[in-house]
mmCIF file of C-alpha atoms in Angstrom:
data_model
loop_
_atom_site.group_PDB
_atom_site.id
_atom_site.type_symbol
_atom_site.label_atom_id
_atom_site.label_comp_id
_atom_site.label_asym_id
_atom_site.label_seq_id
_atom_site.Cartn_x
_atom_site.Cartn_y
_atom_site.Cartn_z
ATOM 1 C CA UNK A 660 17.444 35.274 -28.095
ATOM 2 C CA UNK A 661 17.793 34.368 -32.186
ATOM 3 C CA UNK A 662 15.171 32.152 -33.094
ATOM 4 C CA UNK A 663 16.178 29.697 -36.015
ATOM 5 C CA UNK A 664 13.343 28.929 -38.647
ATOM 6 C CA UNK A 665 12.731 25.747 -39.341
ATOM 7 C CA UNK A 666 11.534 24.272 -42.503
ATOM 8 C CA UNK A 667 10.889 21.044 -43.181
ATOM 9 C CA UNK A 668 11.741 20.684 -46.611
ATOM 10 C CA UNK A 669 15.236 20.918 -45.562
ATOM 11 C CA UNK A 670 15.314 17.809 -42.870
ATOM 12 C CA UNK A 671 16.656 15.558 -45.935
ATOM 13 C CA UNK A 672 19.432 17.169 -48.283
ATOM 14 C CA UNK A 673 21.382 15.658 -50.684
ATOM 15 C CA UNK A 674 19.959 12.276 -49.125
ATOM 16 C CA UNK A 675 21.221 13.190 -45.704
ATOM 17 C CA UNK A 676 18.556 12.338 -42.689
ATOM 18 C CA UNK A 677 19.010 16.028 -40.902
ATOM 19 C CA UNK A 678 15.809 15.526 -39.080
ATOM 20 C CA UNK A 679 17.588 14.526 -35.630
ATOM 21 C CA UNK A 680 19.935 18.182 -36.139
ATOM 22 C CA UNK A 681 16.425 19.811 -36.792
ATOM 23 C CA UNK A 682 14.525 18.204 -33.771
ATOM 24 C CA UNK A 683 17.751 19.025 -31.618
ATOM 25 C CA UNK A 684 17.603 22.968 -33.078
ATOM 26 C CA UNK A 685 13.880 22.838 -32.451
ATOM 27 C CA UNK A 686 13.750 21.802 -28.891
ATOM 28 C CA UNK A 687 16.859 24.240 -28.461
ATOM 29 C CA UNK A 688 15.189 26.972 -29.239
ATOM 30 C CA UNK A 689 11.576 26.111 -27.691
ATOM 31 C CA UNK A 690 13.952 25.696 -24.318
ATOM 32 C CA UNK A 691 15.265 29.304 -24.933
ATOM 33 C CA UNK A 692 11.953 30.682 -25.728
ATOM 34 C CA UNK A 693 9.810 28.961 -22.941
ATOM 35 C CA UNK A 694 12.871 30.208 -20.188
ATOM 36 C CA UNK A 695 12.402 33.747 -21.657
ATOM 37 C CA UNK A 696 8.990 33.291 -21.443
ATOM 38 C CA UNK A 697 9.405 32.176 -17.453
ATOM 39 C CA UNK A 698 11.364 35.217 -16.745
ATOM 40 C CA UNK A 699 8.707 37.279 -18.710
ATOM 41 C CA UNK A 700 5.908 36.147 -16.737
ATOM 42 C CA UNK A 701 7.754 36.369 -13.262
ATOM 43 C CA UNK A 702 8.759 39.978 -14.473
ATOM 44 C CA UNK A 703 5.028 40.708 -14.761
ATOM 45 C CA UNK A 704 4.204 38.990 -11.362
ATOM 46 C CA UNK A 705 6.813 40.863 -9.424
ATOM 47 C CA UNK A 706 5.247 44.194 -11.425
ATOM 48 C CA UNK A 707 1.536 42.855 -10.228
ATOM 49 C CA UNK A 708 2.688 42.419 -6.549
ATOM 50 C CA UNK A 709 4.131 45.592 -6.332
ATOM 51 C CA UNK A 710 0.988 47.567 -8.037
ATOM 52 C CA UNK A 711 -1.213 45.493 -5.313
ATOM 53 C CA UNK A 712 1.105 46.549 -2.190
ATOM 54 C CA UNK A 713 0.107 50.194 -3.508
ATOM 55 C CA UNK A 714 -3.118 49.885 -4.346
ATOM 56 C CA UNK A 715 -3.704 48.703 -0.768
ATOM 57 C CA UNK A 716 -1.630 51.063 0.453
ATOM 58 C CA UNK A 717 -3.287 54.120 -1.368
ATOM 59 C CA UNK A 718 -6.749 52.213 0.065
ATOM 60 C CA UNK A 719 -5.619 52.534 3.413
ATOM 61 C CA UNK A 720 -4.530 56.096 2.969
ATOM 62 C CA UNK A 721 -7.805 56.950 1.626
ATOM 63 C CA UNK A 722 -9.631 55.334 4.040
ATOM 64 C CA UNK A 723 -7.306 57.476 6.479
ATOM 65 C CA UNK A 724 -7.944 60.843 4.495
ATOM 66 C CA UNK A 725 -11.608 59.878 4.818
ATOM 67 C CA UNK A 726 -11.698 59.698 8.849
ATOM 68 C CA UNK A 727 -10.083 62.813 8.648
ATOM 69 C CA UNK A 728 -12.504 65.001 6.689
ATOM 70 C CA UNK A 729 -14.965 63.432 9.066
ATOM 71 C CA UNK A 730 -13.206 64.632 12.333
ATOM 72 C CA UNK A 731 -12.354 67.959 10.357
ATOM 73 C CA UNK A 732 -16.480 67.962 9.647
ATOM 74 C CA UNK A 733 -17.437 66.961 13.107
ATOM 75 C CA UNK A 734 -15.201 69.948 14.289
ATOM 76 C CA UNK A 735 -16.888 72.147 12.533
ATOM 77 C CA UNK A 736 -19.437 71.597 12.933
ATOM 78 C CA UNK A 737 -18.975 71.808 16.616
ATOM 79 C CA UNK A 738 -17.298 75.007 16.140
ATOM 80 C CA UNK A 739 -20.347 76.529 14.280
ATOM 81 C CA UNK A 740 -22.747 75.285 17.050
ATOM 82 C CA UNK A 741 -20.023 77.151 20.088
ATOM 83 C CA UNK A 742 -20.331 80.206 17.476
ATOM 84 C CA UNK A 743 -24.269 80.008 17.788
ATOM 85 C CA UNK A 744 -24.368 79.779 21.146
ATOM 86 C CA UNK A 745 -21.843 82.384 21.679
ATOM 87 C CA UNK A 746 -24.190 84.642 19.349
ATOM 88 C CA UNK A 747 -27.086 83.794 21.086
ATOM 89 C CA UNK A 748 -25.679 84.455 24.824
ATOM 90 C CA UNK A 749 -24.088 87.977 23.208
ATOM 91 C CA UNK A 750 -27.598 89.052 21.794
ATOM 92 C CA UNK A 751 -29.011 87.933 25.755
ATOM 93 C CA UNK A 752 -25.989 89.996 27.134
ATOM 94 C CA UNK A 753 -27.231 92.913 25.116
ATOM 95 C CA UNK A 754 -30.598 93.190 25.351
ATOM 96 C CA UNK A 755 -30.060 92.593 29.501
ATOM 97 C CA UNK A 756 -27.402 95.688 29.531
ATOM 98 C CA UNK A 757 -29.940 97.540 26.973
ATOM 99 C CA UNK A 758 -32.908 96.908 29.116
ATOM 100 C CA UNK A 759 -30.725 97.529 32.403
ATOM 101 C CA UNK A 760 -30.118 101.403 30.797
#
């Protein structure tokens, strides 16, 4: 898009009215730059959709991530209470088969 300047010292030369070719020129280009304005913004609205859709996706796959470290946690900590108990029964098993001797 060319803007034209304008100035209004030039809407009468040589005692020629020019103002209607001026308005004409002005509205021309304030069409051109408003539509390229449009486009602009809808640009940016399609680009703020799209960073929303993966924002709320990454929020979903954190929230996801999240449920898993607390399985993985609950797991281990499961794991680490078997392993205890497994000690525990081994130390029994011991002393009975040191006592037994």
């Amino acid at each position: 898009m060319s803007a034209t300047i304008i100035y209004p010292v030039a809407f009468q030369r040589s005692g020629v009215d020019h103002t209607p070719a001026v308005v004409q020129s002005a509205g021309r280009v304030t069409t051109e730059v408003l539509a390229d304005m449009q486009r602009a913004s809808q640009a940016s609205a399609r680009h703020l959709n799209g960073a929303t859709r993966e924002i709320a996706l990454m929020r979903r796959q954190e929230d996801q991530l999240a449920r898993h470290a607390d399985d993985i946690t609950q797991t281990s900590q499961a794991l680490g209470a078997q392993m205890q108990r497994l000690i525990e029964e081994t130390r029994r098993m011991v002393s009975y088969l040191r006592a037994d001797h």
